[in-house]
Each structure stands twice: as C-alpha cells, then as structure tokens.
Amino acid sequence: MDEYLNKGIKEIITEFPQIESVLNDYDIGCGPCTVGICLLKDIVAIHRLSANQEQELMARIDKAIHPDKDIKILTKEKRTESKATEFKYSPPIKKLVDEHVLIKRWIALIPEVIIDLDVESEQGRQLIRDGVDMIRSYADKFHHAKEEEILFKYFDENSDILKVMHEDHTQARGLVKVMLDALERRDQKTISENLMAYRELLTEHIRKEDEILYPWMDNQLSTRQVGELFAKFAEADQQMGFSPDKYEHFIDQLEIKFEKRRIEDGRI
Ligand SMILES: [Fe+2]
Ligand SMILES: [Fe+2]
C-alpha cells in the first residue's frame, strides 16, 4: 500500500477504476478533476476525515488494489450531508467564502441566461457583456486576485493543491476569452457552451475551496497571519477602485427577471 501513497491519484484511478467510487463515498471527487496531479497521500491529508474514516478509506483503497489480501474494513461512520456548514472559518477566509455566494448566484442563473439568449439583438449581446463583466471584474479581479496575489503566497505555490486552483482560474479565463471572441462573431452556440463549461468549472472549484482548501489553509495559518490577511484583503478591496454592489444589483435584477418569467410560464 505504501508504494501507492506517492503516486498520482489519477494514475491510481486509471489502474483501479473502482477507487473513484470509494473516494466519492467520502465526498472526495477526484474522478471529474481535470488536473489530477494530487498524490494519494495529499488527498488523504487535505480532506478533513476523522481518524476512523481515514483508516476505513485507506483499508478500502488497499482492498481495491489488493483484492486477495485479507484486509479488515471497520464499519462505515455516518457522514453528515453538508460539510460546508460545519466549518468555522477565520474572518479573512470567511470573507472569501461569502464572496463565493454572489458567484454561485450568478452561475445558478446561467441555464436561464442561455434559454433567453439572442445574440442577434443588442439586448442579448448586452446581457453577455454584463455577465462577462461580472466574471472578469467580480469573480476574477475582485475575488481570484485576492486568492492568487495574497492568500496563496502564504503557502507553497508549487504544492499540488495550489497548482490545481491556479489551473482552474486559468481555465476560467480561457473560457471567458472564447466567449468574448464568439460574441464578436455572434456565435450563440459557442457562447452557450462556454457559459455552461464555466458554470461546471466554478461550481466544483468553489466546492473544493469551501470544503477542502480553505479549511486546510485555516488550520495552518497563525493568529498573526490571520490578522495580516484580514488587513491585506481590506486594502486590496479599497484599491480595486469599484464597488461590488454593482454586481449584486446585476444579479438581483436577473433573479427578479427570471422569476417573473417562471411565473408567466406557469413554472411556479
Ligand atoms: Fe479560486
Ligand atoms: Fe474562490
């Protein structure tokens, strides 16, 4: 078993596909991860499992790798449904978790934006411009910049988990670029596909941050570093030069518009 601890999880899943569903039982979603460079030992370390759960998980992985070996698997502990609500974040990390809320409200609206989309009309094009502005200014400049330029600097940026986070941010920027190019050509299909890909990417990215990365980081930050981070985030927000209220207003308006449409269509 020890020989697998330093192996990449993707490589292990390729060799033993049943391990993906074992990990899923512990809310460890390595299967859909597009980067997949984390090592098995990191996966176990960064997911906050109890000692019993960790022992049980390792035994199940060991059994999947060595089906003929006699391995005792302890009874499975019941896991609670939502882990995010159990976390007690430090104030600066809580600020980032709270910023995710507006991004999640935006990505929840994307399927309805697509239904409504008509890039031949000025109104349709403006909706995409506004949505892209929300992604670029709020999600990227206001939020991801604080992660990349401040928070991540407190940790080893060459660690696998941070490489995965950076990679997600880079992929999101790539999708936005494709959307803007498609908007120039009024290519509705490409815009819709890339909006949905953005939604999928960010949903999983935010879940990883809220449930895995941030709690792991919080565990390692000293009280002095927590205070320092809080001050640096406040300073960064001040220097941003725009108020996030504008984006909250954009989301509020869209939610009202789509709710009205659902009522008119008799869907609620
Ligand atoms: Fe992020
Ligand atoms: Fe984030």
Coordinates of C-alpha atoms in Angstrom, one line a residue, residues 63-190:
K63 CA -8.6 -3.8 -0.7
A64 CA -9.3 -2.4 -4.2
I65 CA -5.6 -2.6 -5.0
H66 CA -5.0 -6.0 -3.4
P67 CA -8.4 -7.8 -3.7
D68 CA -6.8 -11.1 -2.5
K69 CA -5.3 -9.7 0.7
D70 CA -7.1 -10.2 3.9
I71 CA -8.0 -6.7 5.0
K72 CA -10.4 -5.8 7.8
I73 CA -12.6 -2.9 7.0
L74 CA -14.2 -1.2 10.0
T75 CA -17.9 -0.3 9.9
K76 CA -18.5 2.9 8.0
E77 CA -19.1 6.0 10.0
K78 CA -22.2 8.0 9.1
R79 CA -21.1 11.2 7.3
T80 CA -23.3 14.3 7.6
E81 CA -24.7 15.8 4.5
S82 CA -23.3 19.3 4.2
K83 CA -19.7 19.7 5.3
A84 CA -19.6 23.4 4.4
T85 CA -21.9 24.4 7.2
E86 CA -19.7 22.7 9.8
F87 CA -16.6 24.8 9.0
K88 CA -15.7 27.6 11.2
Y89 CA -13.6 29.9 9.1
S90 CA -11.3 32.6 10.2
P91 CA -12.6 36.2 9.4
P92 CA -10.5 36.7 6.2
I93 CA -11.3 33.2 4.9
K94 CA -14.9 33.7 5.7
K95 CA -14.8 36.8 3.6
L96 CA -13.7 34.7 0.6
V97 CA -16.4 32.1 1.3
D98 CA -19.0 35.0 1.4
E99 CA -17.8 36.3 -1.9
H100 CA -18.4 32.9 -3.4
V101 CA -22.1 33.3 -2.7
L102 CA -22.6 36.0 -5.4
I103 CA -20.6 33.9 -7.9
K104 CA -22.8 30.9 -7.1
R105 CA -25.9 33.0 -7.6
W106 CA -24.6 34.0 -11.0
I107 CA -23.7 30.5 -12.1
A108 CA -27.1 29.3 -10.9
L109 CA -28.7 31.7 -13.4
I110 CA -26.6 30.6 -16.4
P111 CA -29.0 28.0 -17.7
E112 CA -31.8 30.6 -17.8
V113 CA -29.5 33.1 -19.4
I114 CA -28.9 30.6 -22.2
I115 CA -32.7 29.9 -22.7
D116 CA -33.2 33.7 -23.0
L117 CA -30.2 34.3 -25.2
D118 CA -30.5 36.1 -28.6
V119 CA -27.1 37.4 -29.7
E120 CA -28.7 38.9 -32.8
S121 CA -30.3 41.5 -30.5
E122 CA -28.5 44.3 -28.8
Q123 CA -30.2 43.4 -25.5
G124 CA -28.9 39.8 -25.8
R125 CA -25.4 40.9 -26.5
Q126 CA -25.5 43.3 -23.6
L127 CA -26.6 40.5 -21.3
I128 CA -23.5 38.5 -22.2
R129 CA -21.2 41.6 -21.9
D130 CA -22.7 42.2 -18.4
G131 CA -22.2 38.5 -17.5
V132 CA -18.6 38.5 -18.7
D133 CA -18.0 41.8 -16.8
M134 CA -19.3 40.1 -13.7
I135 CA -16.9 37.2 -14.2
R136 CA -13.9 39.4 -15.1
S137 CA -14.4 42.1 -12.5
Y138 CA -16.0 40.5 -9.6
A139 CA -15.1 36.8 -9.8
D140 CA -11.6 37.3 -11.2
K141 CA -10.3 40.8 -10.3
F142 CA -12.1 41.2 -7.0
H143 CA -12.0 37.6 -5.8
H144 CA -9.5 35.4 -7.5
A145 CA -6.9 38.2 -7.4
K146 CA -7.1 38.2 -3.6
E147 CA -6.5 34.4 -3.6
E148 CA -3.6 34.4 -6.1
E149 CA -1.9 37.6 -5.0
I150 CA -2.3 37.4 -1.3
L151 CA -3.7 34.2 0.2
F152 CA -1.8 31.6 -1.9
K153 CA 1.5 33.4 -1.1
Y154 CA 1.3 32.2 2.4
F155 CA 1.6 28.6 1.2
D156 CA 3.9 26.6 -1.1
E157 CA 2.6 27.6 -4.5
N158 CA 4.2 24.5 -6.0
S159 CA 2.1 22.2 -3.9
D160 CA -0.3 20.1 -6.0
I161 CA -3.5 21.6 -4.5
L162 CA -2.5 25.2 -5.3
K163 CA -1.4 24.2 -8.8
V164 CA -5.0 22.7 -9.3
M165 CA -6.5 26.0 -8.0
H166 CA -4.3 28.1 -10.3
E167 CA -5.2 25.8 -13.2
D168 CA -8.9 26.3 -12.6
H169 CA -8.5 30.1 -12.6
T170 CA -6.5 29.9 -15.8
Q171 CA -9.1 27.7 -17.4
A172 CA -11.9 30.1 -16.4
R173 CA -10.0 33.0 -18.0
G174 CA -9.7 30.9 -21.2
L175 CA -13.4 30.2 -21.3
V176 CA -14.2 33.9 -20.9
K177 CA -11.8 34.7 -23.8
V178 CA -13.6 32.2 -26.0
M179 CA -16.9 33.7 -25.1
L180 CA -15.8 37.2 -26.0
D181 CA -14.4 36.1 -29.3
A182 CA -17.7 34.2 -30.0
L183 CA -19.7 37.3 -29.1
E184 CA -17.8 39.2 -31.8
R185 CA -18.9 36.6 -34.4
R186 CA -22.4 36.4 -32.8
D187 CA -21.8 32.7 -32.3
Q188 CA -24.6 31.8 -29.9
K189 CA -23.7 28.1 -29.7
T190 CA -20.1 28.7 -28.6

